[in-house]
């Protein structure tokens, strides 16, 4: 797939070599019109350039959209079950390549191998789910008000879809967008996150090897202003799907509105986990650690606030902190490592900035709080798992998305108080409750203002066939995953067939 390799001079001895990836447009590998490239760096060891990608611009976006538009004319007419079979084959190819793709992903974004294997698995799951949808794509057939008249609604593809993806789930989230889009008969131009293009290219390579024709999926690497903006502005792009920050979502939503694009925004979170007095405490501690420090806290669903009822607060804090101290931080390629680095310098700076803010606003820092930069950590963006306790829910560290391994533990009185604190936030992605009381569990499911609620599990761990997304500043009402994605990537057409041979005026001619 890569067209060239160049020696990476940053690594002593000049090895290994870094692959140079061109853009993938109309089934061809093409250089950017800009003539510029950028490096995909390993955040655990910044001396390693994992690969080199095109620093694309509007001209490249235009070429990709043109290709997608031409491909759409044919692809929309390929029967959906045939389109879906290609996606099914891609799942099988990904299974064979899972380990290689997981290793590529760990090198380009740092999360540990267990998790990058999970990320590839999530793309495989999405492929199987969407392959099945190719034989459904259900629409309603309903009775007409009039005699000898047939009424139904069918799903139709929208056209060219633009996709802007994040670096934290670089293959899974690309698959959430690409797979339903193409099964529904759309064609795509995707801009992968600049920190993780390789994982998106790996996914697209599997789809291409599975038979997806030229022009159906086009990949343009680069940065937001040069690629994301022209993609969102392009008049021939009829739908745009972004996973990113709420700040970027606001910009993309406004641009998309100008040309009446369908627009799906999957944005930030500040996800609460509630632990009540009657909870299985050991389970809650284990779940909280996974939710807060899994993926180095870099999930939009990360457990960033833990609200603990007073009766078990002390014990929870003691056990949680003791375990957080033992988390092994390091290079994710080492199977014994539990938490990898921050993805880049900017994210590391954000983590450290919020740690300072937390200290200044009077939260009690009980473990972590420092960058790790000695010995093996010297060349990476490592930060310690960090726990603040006795946090006031109004503090900035308890209100703003950090996207790092920094968790705020907040004492609360009971379920009602916890739900009030949980909901008093800008975001509404994920929430969780630990309790053994089924009445409390169902009340929380009803009252927590989030798109996802877990009972007796942390705030992470969504499965691909259920709706994924949230309320308030987390999005604009769309859902990825499952049928929600099919809804997003299709346009309804209502079809009426009058076989009465007479003019029947709806709402006027009312048969007895
Ligand atoms: C994200 O939080 O950014 O639910 C995506 C999960 C994963 C996807 C997370 N399946 O934790």
Short mmCIF file of C-alpha atoms and ligand atoms in Angstrom, two decimals:
data_model
loop_
_atom_site.label_atom_id
_atom_site.label_comp_id
_atom_site.label_asym_id
_atom_site.label_seq_id
_atom_site.Cartn_x
_atom_site.Cartn_y
_atom_site.Cartn_z
CA UNK A 1 0.00 0.00 0.00
CA UNK A 2 2.78 2.43 0.83
CA UNK A 3 4.63 3.59 -2.15
CA UNK A 4 8.03 4.43 -0.77
CA UNK A 5 10.14 3.93 2.26
CA UNK A 6 12.67 6.33 3.63
CA UNK A 7 15.21 5.82 6.32
CA UNK A 8 14.32 7.38 9.60
CA UNK A 9 17.39 9.36 10.59
CA UNK A 10 16.09 9.97 14.12
CA UNK A 11 16.75 6.41 15.16
CA UNK A 12 20.37 5.48 15.65
CA UNK A 13 21.72 3.39 12.83
CA UNK A 14 19.09 4.76 10.53
CA UNK A 15 16.62 1.90 11.03
CA UNK A 16 13.84 0.99 10.93
CA UNK A 17 12.55 2.61 7.79
CA UNK A 18 9.44 4.74 7.79
CA UNK A 19 6.85 4.08 5.13
CA UNK A 20 5.61 7.03 3.14
CA UNK A 21 1.88 6.87 2.51
CA UNK A 22 0.28 8.78 -0.30
CA UNK A 23 -3.37 9.74 -0.28
CA UNK A 24 -5.82 7.15 -1.58
CA UNK A 25 -8.01 8.77 -4.21
CA UNK A 26 -10.02 6.98 -6.90
CA UNK A 27 -8.19 3.76 -6.12
CA UNK A 28 -4.77 5.32 -6.78
CA UNK A 29 -1.98 6.38 -4.46
CA UNK A 30 -1.38 10.06 -5.09
CA UNK A 31 0.83 12.72 -3.60
CA UNK A 32 -0.68 15.84 -2.14
CA UNK A 33 -0.86 18.86 -4.39
CA UNK A 34 0.93 20.69 -1.56
CA UNK A 35 4.07 18.59 -2.02
CA UNK A 36 4.30 18.50 1.78
CA UNK A 37 4.27 15.58 4.21
CA UNK A 38 4.04 15.10 7.98
CA UNK A 39 5.30 12.49 10.41
CA UNK A 40 3.28 10.03 12.48
CA UNK A 41 5.31 9.80 15.69
CA UNK A 42 5.31 7.08 18.35
CA UNK A 43 4.25 8.84 21.58
CA UNK A 44 6.04 6.24 23.71
CA UNK A 45 9.31 6.96 21.91
CA UNK A 46 9.26 10.12 19.85
CA UNK A 47 12.46 9.11 18.08
CA UNK A 48 10.43 6.64 16.08
CA UNK A 49 8.63 7.93 13.00
CA UNK A 50 5.97 5.27 12.48
CA UNK A 51 5.03 6.50 9.01
CA UNK A 52 4.91 9.61 6.85
CA UNK A 53 1.70 11.00 5.39
CA UNK A 54 0.64 13.68 2.92
CA UNK A 55 -0.07 17.12 4.34
CA UNK A 56 -3.03 17.62 2.04
CA UNK A 57 -4.99 20.69 1.06
CA UNK A 58 -8.23 21.77 -0.61
CA UNK A 59 -7.07 20.62 -4.03
CA UNK A 60 -6.68 17.07 -2.72
CA UNK A 61 -10.08 17.24 -1.05
CA UNK A 62 -11.65 18.40 -4.32
CA UNK A 63 -10.05 15.52 -6.22
CA UNK A 64 -11.25 13.02 -3.62
CA UNK A 65 -14.80 14.39 -3.60
CA UNK A 66 -14.87 14.28 -7.42
CA UNK A 67 -13.78 10.66 -7.36
CA UNK A 68 -16.38 9.82 -4.72
CA UNK A 69 -19.07 11.56 -6.74
CA UNK A 70 -18.23 9.60 -9.88
CA UNK A 71 -18.11 6.34 -7.93
CA UNK A 72 -21.49 7.06 -6.35
CA UNK A 73 -23.23 6.88 -9.74
CA UNK A 74 -22.41 3.15 -9.92
CA UNK A 75 -22.13 2.16 -6.25
CA UNK A 76 -25.66 3.27 -5.39
CA UNK A 77 -26.94 0.73 -7.93
CA UNK A 78 -24.96 -2.24 -6.55
CA UNK A 79 -27.49 -4.31 -4.57
CA UNK A 80 -27.04 -3.72 -0.84
CA UNK A 81 -26.45 -7.42 -0.06
CA UNK A 82 -23.55 -7.41 -2.57
CA UNK A 83 -22.08 -4.26 -1.01
CA UNK A 84 -22.42 -5.89 2.38
CA UNK A 85 -20.62 -9.05 1.29
CA UNK A 86 -17.52 -6.96 0.66
CA UNK A 87 -17.75 -5.62 4.19
CA UNK A 88 -18.12 -9.18 5.49
CA UNK A 89 -14.96 -10.19 3.60
CA UNK A 90 -13.14 -7.19 5.08
CA UNK A 91 -13.99 -8.52 8.57
CA UNK A 92 -12.31 -11.81 7.73
CA UNK A 93 -9.24 -10.04 6.35
CA UNK A 94 -9.02 -7.92 9.51
CA UNK A 95 -9.11 -11.07 11.65
CA UNK A 96 -6.03 -12.34 9.81
CA UNK A 97 -4.24 -9.01 10.16
CA UNK A 98 -5.44 -8.22 13.69
CA UNK A 99 -2.11 -8.57 15.46
CA UNK A 100 -0.18 -6.49 12.91
CA UNK A 101 -2.79 -3.75 12.94
CA UNK A 102 -2.86 -3.73 16.74
CA UNK A 103 0.91 -3.29 16.83
CA UNK A 104 0.79 -0.49 14.27
CA UNK A 105 -1.86 1.23 16.38
CA UNK A 106 0.09 0.92 19.62
CA UNK A 107 3.09 2.43 17.87
CA UNK A 108 1.17 5.33 16.41
CA UNK A 109 -0.99 6.29 19.40
CA UNK A 110 0.40 4.56 22.45
CA UNK A 111 -2.44 2.56 23.97
CA UNK A 112 -1.51 -0.90 25.21
CA UNK A 113 -1.69 -3.95 22.95
CA UNK A 114 -4.67 -5.50 24.72
CA UNK A 115 -6.61 -2.34 23.91
CA UNK A 116 -5.42 -1.92 20.34
CA UNK A 117 -6.42 -5.54 19.71
CA UNK A 118 -9.82 -4.52 21.10
CA UNK A 119 -9.92 -1.54 18.74
CA UNK A 120 -9.32 -3.77 15.70
CA UNK A 121 -11.89 -6.21 17.10
CA UNK A 122 -14.40 -3.39 17.33
CA UNK A 123 -13.93 -2.74 13.58
CA UNK A 124 -14.42 -6.47 12.95
CA UNK A 125 -17.62 -6.42 15.03
CA UNK A 126 -18.85 -3.35 13.15
CA UNK A 127 -18.10 -5.09 9.85
CA UNK A 128 -20.15 -8.16 10.78
CA UNK A 129 -23.02 -6.04 12.06
CA UNK A 130 -23.14 -3.81 8.98
CA UNK A 131 -22.70 -6.78 6.64
CA UNK A 132 -25.93 -8.15 8.14
CA UNK A 133 -27.65 -4.80 7.61
CA UNK A 134 -27.11 -5.21 3.86
CA UNK A 135 -29.92 -7.77 3.89
CA UNK A 136 -32.20 -5.65 6.06
CA UNK A 137 -32.16 -1.88 5.59
CA UNK A 138 -35.77 -2.14 6.65
CA UNK A 139 -38.35 0.48 5.84
CA UNK A 140 -42.06 0.47 6.72
CA UNK A 141 -44.78 -0.74 4.37
CA UNK A 142 -48.07 0.70 5.63
CA UNK A 143 -51.73 0.81 4.55
CA UNK A 144 -52.80 3.81 2.52
CA UNK A 145 -55.78 5.96 3.47
CA UNK A 146 -57.13 5.40 -0.03
CA UNK A 147 -58.28 2.24 -1.79
CA UNK A 148 -56.08 0.66 -4.46
CA UNK A 149 -53.09 2.61 -3.34
CA UNK A 150 -49.84 1.19 -2.00
CA UNK A 151 -47.63 3.05 0.50
CA UNK A 152 -44.13 2.39 1.75
CA UNK A 153 -40.89 4.11 2.70
CA UNK A 154 -37.49 3.04 1.37
CA UNK A 155 -34.00 4.02 2.44
CA UNK A 156 -31.84 5.66 -0.18
CA UNK A 157 -28.16 6.59 -0.01
CA UNK A 158 -27.34 10.27 0.44
CA UNK A 159 -24.30 10.62 -1.84
CA UNK A 160 -20.77 11.61 -0.91
CA UNK A 161 -20.15 11.48 2.85
CA UNK A 162 -17.27 13.27 4.57
CA UNK A 163 -15.77 11.81 7.73
CA UNK A 164 -13.42 13.35 10.28
CA UNK A 165 -12.13 10.85 12.81
CA UNK A 166 -10.29 11.00 16.15
CA UNK A 167 -7.02 9.39 17.20
CA UNK A 168 -8.20 7.54 20.32
CA UNK A 169 -10.08 4.74 18.50
CA UNK A 170 -8.51 5.17 15.09
CA UNK A 171 -9.76 1.97 13.49
CA UNK A 172 -12.97 1.41 15.46
CA UNK A 173 -14.38 4.89 14.97
CA UNK A 174 -13.36 4.96 11.29
CA UNK A 175 -15.28 1.70 10.93
CA UNK A 176 -18.37 3.10 12.72
CA UNK A 177 -18.57 5.69 9.94
CA UNK A 178 -17.27 4.01 6.79
CA UNK A 179 -19.02 0.66 7.08
CA UNK A 180 -22.66 1.72 7.47
CA UNK A 181 -22.07 4.49 4.91
CA UNK A 182 -20.93 2.12 2.17
CA UNK A 183 -23.43 -0.63 2.96
CA UNK A 184 -26.15 2.01 2.53
CA UNK A 185 -24.72 2.86 -0.91
CA UNK A 186 -22.84 6.08 -0.18
CA UNK A 187 -19.28 6.90 -1.14
CA UNK A 188 -16.80 8.45 1.27
CA UNK A 189 -13.94 10.85 1.77
CA UNK A 190 -12.30 10.33 5.14
CA UNK A 191 -9.79 12.56 6.91
CA UNK A 192 -8.07 10.46 9.57
CA UNK A 193 -6.77 12.14 12.71
CA UNK A 194 -3.29 13.49 12.08
CA UNK A 195 -1.88 11.44 14.98
CA UNK A 196 -3.20 8.12 13.66
CA UNK A 197 -3.65 7.90 9.90
CA UNK A 198 -2.01 4.47 9.69
CA UNK A 199 -4.87 2.62 11.42
CA UNK A 200 -7.41 4.18 9.06
CA UNK A 201 -5.26 3.24 6.06
CA UNK A 202 -5.08 -0.33 7.40
CA UNK A 203 -8.87 -0.48 7.59
CA UNK A 204 -9.29 0.96 4.10
CA UNK A 205 -6.71 -1.46 2.74
CA UNK A 206 -8.76 -4.38 4.11
CA UNK A 207 -11.91 -3.00 2.47
CA UNK A 208 -10.07 -2.49 -0.82
CA UNK A 209 -8.67 -6.03 -0.69
CA UNK A 210 -12.20 -7.24 0.01
CA UNK A 211 -13.33 -5.79 -3.32
CA UNK A 212 -14.71 -2.33 -2.54
CA UNK A 213 -14.31 -0.59 -5.91
CA UNK A 214 -12.20 2.46 -6.69
CA UNK A 215 -13.54 5.81 -5.60
CA UNK A 216 -15.98 4.39 -3.04
CA UNK A 217 -13.59 5.18 -0.18
CA UNK A 218 -11.01 7.94 -0.51
CA UNK A 219 -8.52 8.88 2.18
CA UNK A 220 -7.03 12.35 2.46
CA UNK A 221 -4.51 12.80 5.27
CA UNK A 222 -3.72 16.13 6.86
CA UNK A 223 -4.90 18.76 9.31
CA UNK A 224 -8.25 20.28 10.24
CA UNK A 225 -8.07 23.71 8.61
CA UNK A 226 -6.54 22.45 5.34
CA UNK A 227 -8.55 19.23 4.93
CA UNK A 228 -11.43 19.12 7.43
CA UNK A 229 -12.72 22.59 6.60
CA UNK A 230 -12.82 22.27 2.79
CA UNK A 231 -14.37 18.83 3.20
CA UNK A 232 -17.09 20.24 5.42
CA UNK A 233 -17.63 23.20 3.09
CA UNK A 234 -17.73 21.20 -0.14
CA UNK A 235 -21.13 21.46 -1.84
CA UNK A 236 -20.98 17.94 -3.22
CA UNK A 237 -20.47 16.44 0.23
CA UNK A 238 -24.00 15.73 1.42
CA UNK A 239 -23.27 14.37 4.90
CA UNK A 240 -20.48 15.01 7.36
CA UNK A 241 -19.67 12.94 10.42
CA UNK A 242 -17.24 14.17 13.05
CA UNK A 243 -15.94 12.60 16.23
CA UNK A 244 -13.90 15.16 18.14
CA UNK A 245 -14.08 17.92 20.71
CA UNK A 246 -17.17 20.03 21.37
CA UNK A 247 -15.20 23.11 20.26
CA UNK A 248 -14.47 21.59 16.83
CA UNK A 249 -18.03 20.22 16.69
CA UNK A 250 -19.46 23.69 17.02
CA UNK A 251 -17.36 24.89 14.05
CA UNK A 252 -18.14 21.86 11.87
CA UNK A 253 -21.87 22.09 12.69
CA UNK A 254 -21.98 25.74 11.68
CA UNK A 255 -20.14 25.20 8.41
CA UNK A 256 -22.27 22.16 7.53
CA UNK A 257 -25.47 24.10 8.17
CA UNK A 258 -24.64 26.55 5.38
CA UNK A 259 -25.08 23.89 2.71
CA UNK A 260 -27.81 21.93 4.58
CA UNK A 261 -25.64 18.86 5.04
CA UNK A 262 -26.65 16.01 7.25
CA UNK A 263 -24.26 16.42 10.16
CA UNK A 264 -23.48 13.96 12.92
CA UNK A 265 -21.39 15.25 15.82
CA UNK A 266 -19.94 12.93 18.44
CA UNK A 267 -18.18 15.14 20.97
CA UNK A 268 -16.93 15.48 24.52
CA UNK A 269 -17.83 13.84 27.81
CA UNK A 270 -17.31 14.21 31.55
CA UNK A 271 -18.66 10.88 32.56
CA UNK A 272 -19.77 10.14 36.12
CA UNK A 273 -19.60 6.81 37.88
CA UNK A 274 -21.74 6.63 41.03
CA UNK A 275 -20.89 4.23 43.85
CA UNK A 276 -23.61 3.73 46.48
CA UNK A 277 -23.16 2.36 49.99
CA UNK A 278 -24.63 -1.01 49.01
CA UNK A 279 -22.30 -1.52 46.02
CA UNK A 280 -19.89 -4.40 45.57
CA UNK A 281 -16.96 -2.16 46.49
CA UNK A 282 -14.20 -4.29 45.11
CA UNK A 283 -15.96 -4.46 41.76
CA UNK A 284 -16.50 -0.70 41.82
CA UNK A 285 -12.82 -0.02 42.53
CA UNK A 286 -11.75 -2.31 39.72
CA UNK A 287 -14.29 -0.78 37.35
CA UNK A 288 -13.31 2.76 38.28
CA UNK A 289 -9.63 2.08 37.61
CA UNK A 290 -10.41 0.64 34.20
CA UNK A 291 -12.82 3.45 33.35
CA UNK A 292 -10.47 6.22 34.48
CA UNK A 293 -7.08 4.95 33.34
CA UNK A 294 -7.90 2.61 30.43
CA UNK A 295 -6.65 4.21 27.19
CA UNK A 296 -4.76 6.63 29.47
CA UNK A 297 -8.10 8.31 30.14
CA UNK A 298 -8.28 9.25 26.47
CA UNK A 299 -11.82 8.08 25.73
CA UNK A 300 -14.75 10.39 25.32
CA UNK A 301 -16.48 7.86 27.57
CA UNK A 302 -13.67 7.82 30.18
CA UNK A 303 -14.73 7.75 33.82
CA UNK A 304 -13.54 11.18 34.84
CA UNK A 305 -15.76 11.75 37.89
CA UNK A 306 -16.41 9.16 40.60
CA UNK A 307 -19.24 10.08 42.97
CA UNK A 308 -19.08 7.99 46.12
CA UNK A 309 -21.71 7.83 48.86
CA UNK A 310 -20.41 8.87 52.26
CA UNK A 311 -20.76 5.49 53.99
CA UNK A 312 -18.14 3.89 51.73
CA UNK A 313 -16.23 6.99 50.66
CA UNK A 314 -13.15 6.47 52.82
CA UNK A 315 -12.79 2.79 52.03
CA UNK A 316 -13.34 3.35 48.32
CA UNK A 317 -10.74 6.13 48.22
CA UNK A 318 -8.16 4.08 50.14
CA UNK A 319 -8.54 1.01 47.94
CA UNK A 320 -8.75 3.00 44.72
CA UNK A 321 -5.65 5.06 45.43
CA UNK A 322 -3.65 2.04 46.58
CA UNK A 323 -4.45 0.30 43.30
CA UNK A 324 -3.89 3.41 41.15
CA UNK A 325 -0.37 3.68 42.58
CA UNK A 326 0.44 0.21 41.27
CA UNK A 327 -0.58 0.79 37.66
CA UNK A 328 2.36 0.03 35.41
CA UNK A 329 2.94 2.87 32.95
CA UNK A 330 5.07 2.41 29.86
CA UNK A 331 5.37 1.45 26.23
CA UNK A 332 2.17 -0.32 25.21
CA UNK A 333 4.10 -2.91 23.18
CA UNK A 334 5.27 -4.41 26.50
CA UNK A 335 2.47 -6.85 27.41
CA UNK A 336 2.94 -6.20 31.14
CA UNK A 337 2.27 -2.46 30.78
CA UNK A 338 -1.20 -1.29 31.84
CA UNK A 339 -1.21 2.33 30.76
CA UNK A 340 0.52 3.96 27.78
CA UNK A 341 1.54 7.58 27.16
CA UNK A 342 -0.52 10.62 26.26
CA UNK A 343 -0.95 10.75 22.50
CA UNK A 344 1.10 13.89 21.89
CA UNK A 345 2.79 16.88 23.48
CA UNK A 346 -0.38 18.96 23.36
CA UNK A 347 -2.42 16.34 25.24
CA UNK A 348 0.38 15.92 27.77
CA UNK A 349 0.42 19.69 28.31
CA UNK A 350 -3.37 19.67 28.78
CA UNK A 351 -3.12 16.88 31.38
CA UNK A 352 -0.42 18.77 33.30
CA UNK A 353 -2.32 22.04 33.02
CA UNK A 354 -5.44 20.50 34.57
CA UNK A 355 -3.39 18.91 37.33
CA UNK A 356 -2.13 22.41 38.20
CA UNK A 357 -5.66 23.81 38.00
CA UNK A 358 -6.91 21.07 40.35
CA UNK A 359 -4.20 21.83 42.89
CA UNK A 360 -4.88 25.55 42.68
CA UNK A 361 -8.61 25.21 43.15
CA UNK A 362 -8.07 23.20 46.32
CA UNK A 363 -8.74 19.61 45.31
CA UNK A 364 -6.63 17.11 47.22
CA UNK A 365 -4.05 15.40 45.02
CA UNK A 366 -3.45 11.97 46.55
CA UNK A 367 -1.46 10.19 43.89
CA UNK A 368 0.21 11.01 40.58
CA UNK A 369 0.34 14.52 39.25
CA UNK A 370 3.70 14.32 37.54
CA UNK A 371 5.14 13.83 34.13
CA UNK A 372 7.35 10.74 33.91
CA UNK A 373 10.45 11.61 31.92
CA UNK A 374 13.38 9.69 33.34
CA UNK A 375 14.95 6.41 32.16
CA UNK A 376 12.65 4.45 29.88
CA UNK A 377 10.16 7.30 29.94
CA UNK A 378 12.66 9.80 28.59
CA UNK A 379 11.47 9.91 25.01
CA UNK A 380 7.71 9.63 25.57
CA UNK A 381 4.70 11.66 26.69
CA UNK A 382 4.14 9.81 29.96
CA UNK A 383 2.16 11.08 32.90
CA UNK A 384 1.28 9.35 36.16
CA UNK A 385 -2.23 8.06 36.87
CA UNK A 386 -3.59 10.97 38.89
CA UNK A 387 -6.30 11.01 41.54
CA UNK A 388 -7.89 14.04 43.16
CA UNK A 389 -10.20 13.45 46.13
CA UNK A 390 -12.67 15.60 48.06
CA UNK A 391 -13.37 17.39 44.81
CA UNK A 392 -16.12 19.98 44.73
CA UNK A 393 -18.37 19.23 41.74
CA UNK A 394 -18.16 22.85 40.62
CA UNK A 395 -14.38 22.82 40.26
CA UNK A 396 -12.96 23.08 36.77
CA UNK A 397 -11.36 19.61 37.01
CA UNK A 398 -14.85 18.22 37.74
CA UNK A 399 -16.57 20.15 34.94
CA UNK A 400 -14.21 20.22 31.94
CA UNK A 401 -13.11 17.36 29.73
CA UNK A 402 -9.41 16.63 30.32
CA UNK A 403 -8.98 13.53 28.12
CA UNK A 404 -6.16 12.23 30.28
CA UNK A 405 -5.49 9.95 33.28
CA UNK A 406 -6.85 12.41 35.82
CA UNK A 407 -9.88 11.44 37.90
CA UNK A 408 -11.91 13.45 40.40
CA UNK A 409 -13.48 11.65 43.34
CA UNK A 410 -16.47 13.50 44.76
CA UNK A 411 -18.32 12.63 47.98
CA UNK A 412 -22.13 12.49 47.78
CA UNK A 413 -25.10 11.90 50.11
CA UNK A 414 -27.04 9.28 48.16
CA UNK A 415 -28.60 8.51 44.82
CA UNK A 416 -30.65 11.68 44.46
CA UNK A 417 -27.70 13.90 45.31
CA UNK A 418 -25.43 11.87 43.02
CA UNK A 419 -27.78 12.16 40.07
CA UNK A 420 -28.06 15.92 40.59
CA UNK A 421 -24.26 16.25 40.59
CA UNK A 422 -23.93 13.85 37.65
CA UNK A 423 -26.39 15.85 35.55
CA UNK A 424 -25.07 19.27 36.48
CA UNK A 425 -22.59 19.28 33.62
CA UNK A 426 -22.28 20.54 30.06
CA UNK A 427 -21.94 17.03 28.62
CA UNK A 428 -24.11 13.91 28.46
CA UNK A 429 -22.28 10.94 26.98
CA UNK A 430 -21.94 8.10 29.44
CA UNK A 431 -22.73 7.39 33.11
CA UNK A 432 -22.65 4.45 35.48
CA UNK A 433 -24.01 3.29 38.81
CA UNK A 434 -22.75 0.64 41.21
CA UNK A 435 -25.51 -0.70 43.44
CA UNK A 436 -27.17 -3.98 44.37
CA UNK A 437 -30.59 -2.33 44.60
CA UNK A 438 -32.58 -2.91 41.41
CA UNK A 439 -35.00 -0.07 42.20
CA UNK A 440 -32.16 2.42 42.41
CA UNK A 441 -30.62 1.01 39.23
CA UNK A 442 -33.77 1.57 37.18
CA UNK A 443 -34.38 5.01 38.67
CA UNK A 444 -30.84 5.98 37.64
CA UNK A 445 -31.33 4.59 34.13
CA UNK A 446 -34.35 6.86 33.86
CA UNK A 447 -32.84 9.99 35.39
CA UNK A 448 -29.20 10.17 34.30
CA UNK A 449 -29.07 12.61 31.36
CA UNK A 450 -26.65 10.65 29.21
CA UNK A 451 -26.87 8.68 25.98
CA UNK A 452 -25.34 5.60 27.65
CA UNK A 453 -25.78 4.28 31.21
CA UNK A 454 -24.03 1.26 32.70
CA UNK A 455 -25.11 -0.59 35.82
CA UNK A 456 -22.31 -2.27 37.76
CA UNK A 457 -19.76 -1.46 35.06
CA UNK A 458 -17.70 1.67 34.41
CA UNK A 459 -18.59 4.30 31.81
CA UNK A 460 -16.63 2.65 28.99
CA UNK A 461 -17.28 -0.48 26.95
CA UNK A 462 -19.95 0.27 24.36
CA UNK A 463 -20.81 -2.47 21.85
CA UNK A 464 -21.14 -1.65 18.16
CA UNK A 465 -24.74 -2.69 17.60
CA UNK A 466 -26.21 -0.31 20.20
CA UNK A 467 -26.62 3.44 19.81
CA UNK A 468 -23.47 5.39 20.72
CA UNK A 469 -23.68 9.09 21.46
CA UNK A 470 -24.92 11.55 24.01
CA UNK A 471 -27.03 14.49 25.05
CA UNK A 472 -26.30 18.20 25.51
CA UNK A 473 -22.82 19.34 24.37
CA UNK A 474 -21.89 15.74 23.55
CA UNK A 475 -23.59 15.90 20.19
CA UNK A 476 -26.45 17.00 18.02
CA UNK A 477 -28.90 14.16 18.51
CA UNK A 478 -27.50 11.57 16.14
CA UNK A 479 -26.20 8.18 17.18
CA UNK A 480 -23.45 6.01 15.79
CA UNK A 481 -23.53 2.22 16.05
CA UNK A 482 -26.41 -0.05 15.22
CA UNK A 483 -29.49 1.24 13.51
CA UNK A 484 -28.71 4.87 14.39
CA UNK A 485 -25.87 4.85 11.89
CA UNK A 486 -28.11 3.36 9.21
CA UNK A 487 -30.57 6.17 9.91
CA UNK A 488 -27.82 8.75 9.53
CA UNK A 489 -26.44 7.38 6.26
CA UNK A 490 -29.79 7.05 4.50
CA UNK A 491 -32.42 9.42 3.29
CA UNK A 492 -36.04 8.29 3.54
CA UNK A 493 -38.13 8.21 0.41
CA UNK A 494 -41.90 7.74 0.77
CA UNK A 495 -43.35 5.88 -2.20
CA UNK A 496 -47.05 5.87 -3.18
CA UNK A 497 -48.32 3.68 -5.99
CA UNK A 498 -51.89 4.42 -7.01
CA UNK A 499 -53.41 1.52 -8.98
CA UNK A 500 -57.04 2.75 -8.91
CA UNK A 501 -56.95 4.40 -12.35
CA UNK A 502 -58.72 7.42 -10.87
CA UNK A 503 -57.54 10.68 -9.37
CA UNK A 504 -57.70 10.16 -5.62
CA UNK A 505 -57.13 13.35 -3.67
CA UNK A 506 -55.47 12.69 -0.33
CA UNK A 507 -57.33 14.14 2.66
CA UNK A 508 -60.18 15.22 0.36
CA UNK A 509 -61.60 12.05 -1.17
CA UNK A 510 -62.44 10.06 1.92
CA UNK A 511 -63.99 6.69 1.07
CA UNK A 512 -66.66 5.36 3.45
C1 LIG B 1 -14.62 6.75 22.96
O1 LIG B 1 -14.96 6.78 24.13
O2 LIG B 1 -13.94 7.66 22.48
O3 LIG B 1 -17.28 2.40 24.60
C2 LIG B 1 -15.00 5.59 22.10
C3 LIG B 1 -16.07 2.31 24.53
C4 LIG B 1 -15.45 1.96 23.20
C5 LIG B 1 -15.49 3.14 22.28
C6 LIG B 1 -15.07 4.39 22.95
N1 LIG B 1 -16.12 0.85 22.62
O4 LIG B 1 -15.39 2.49 25.50
#
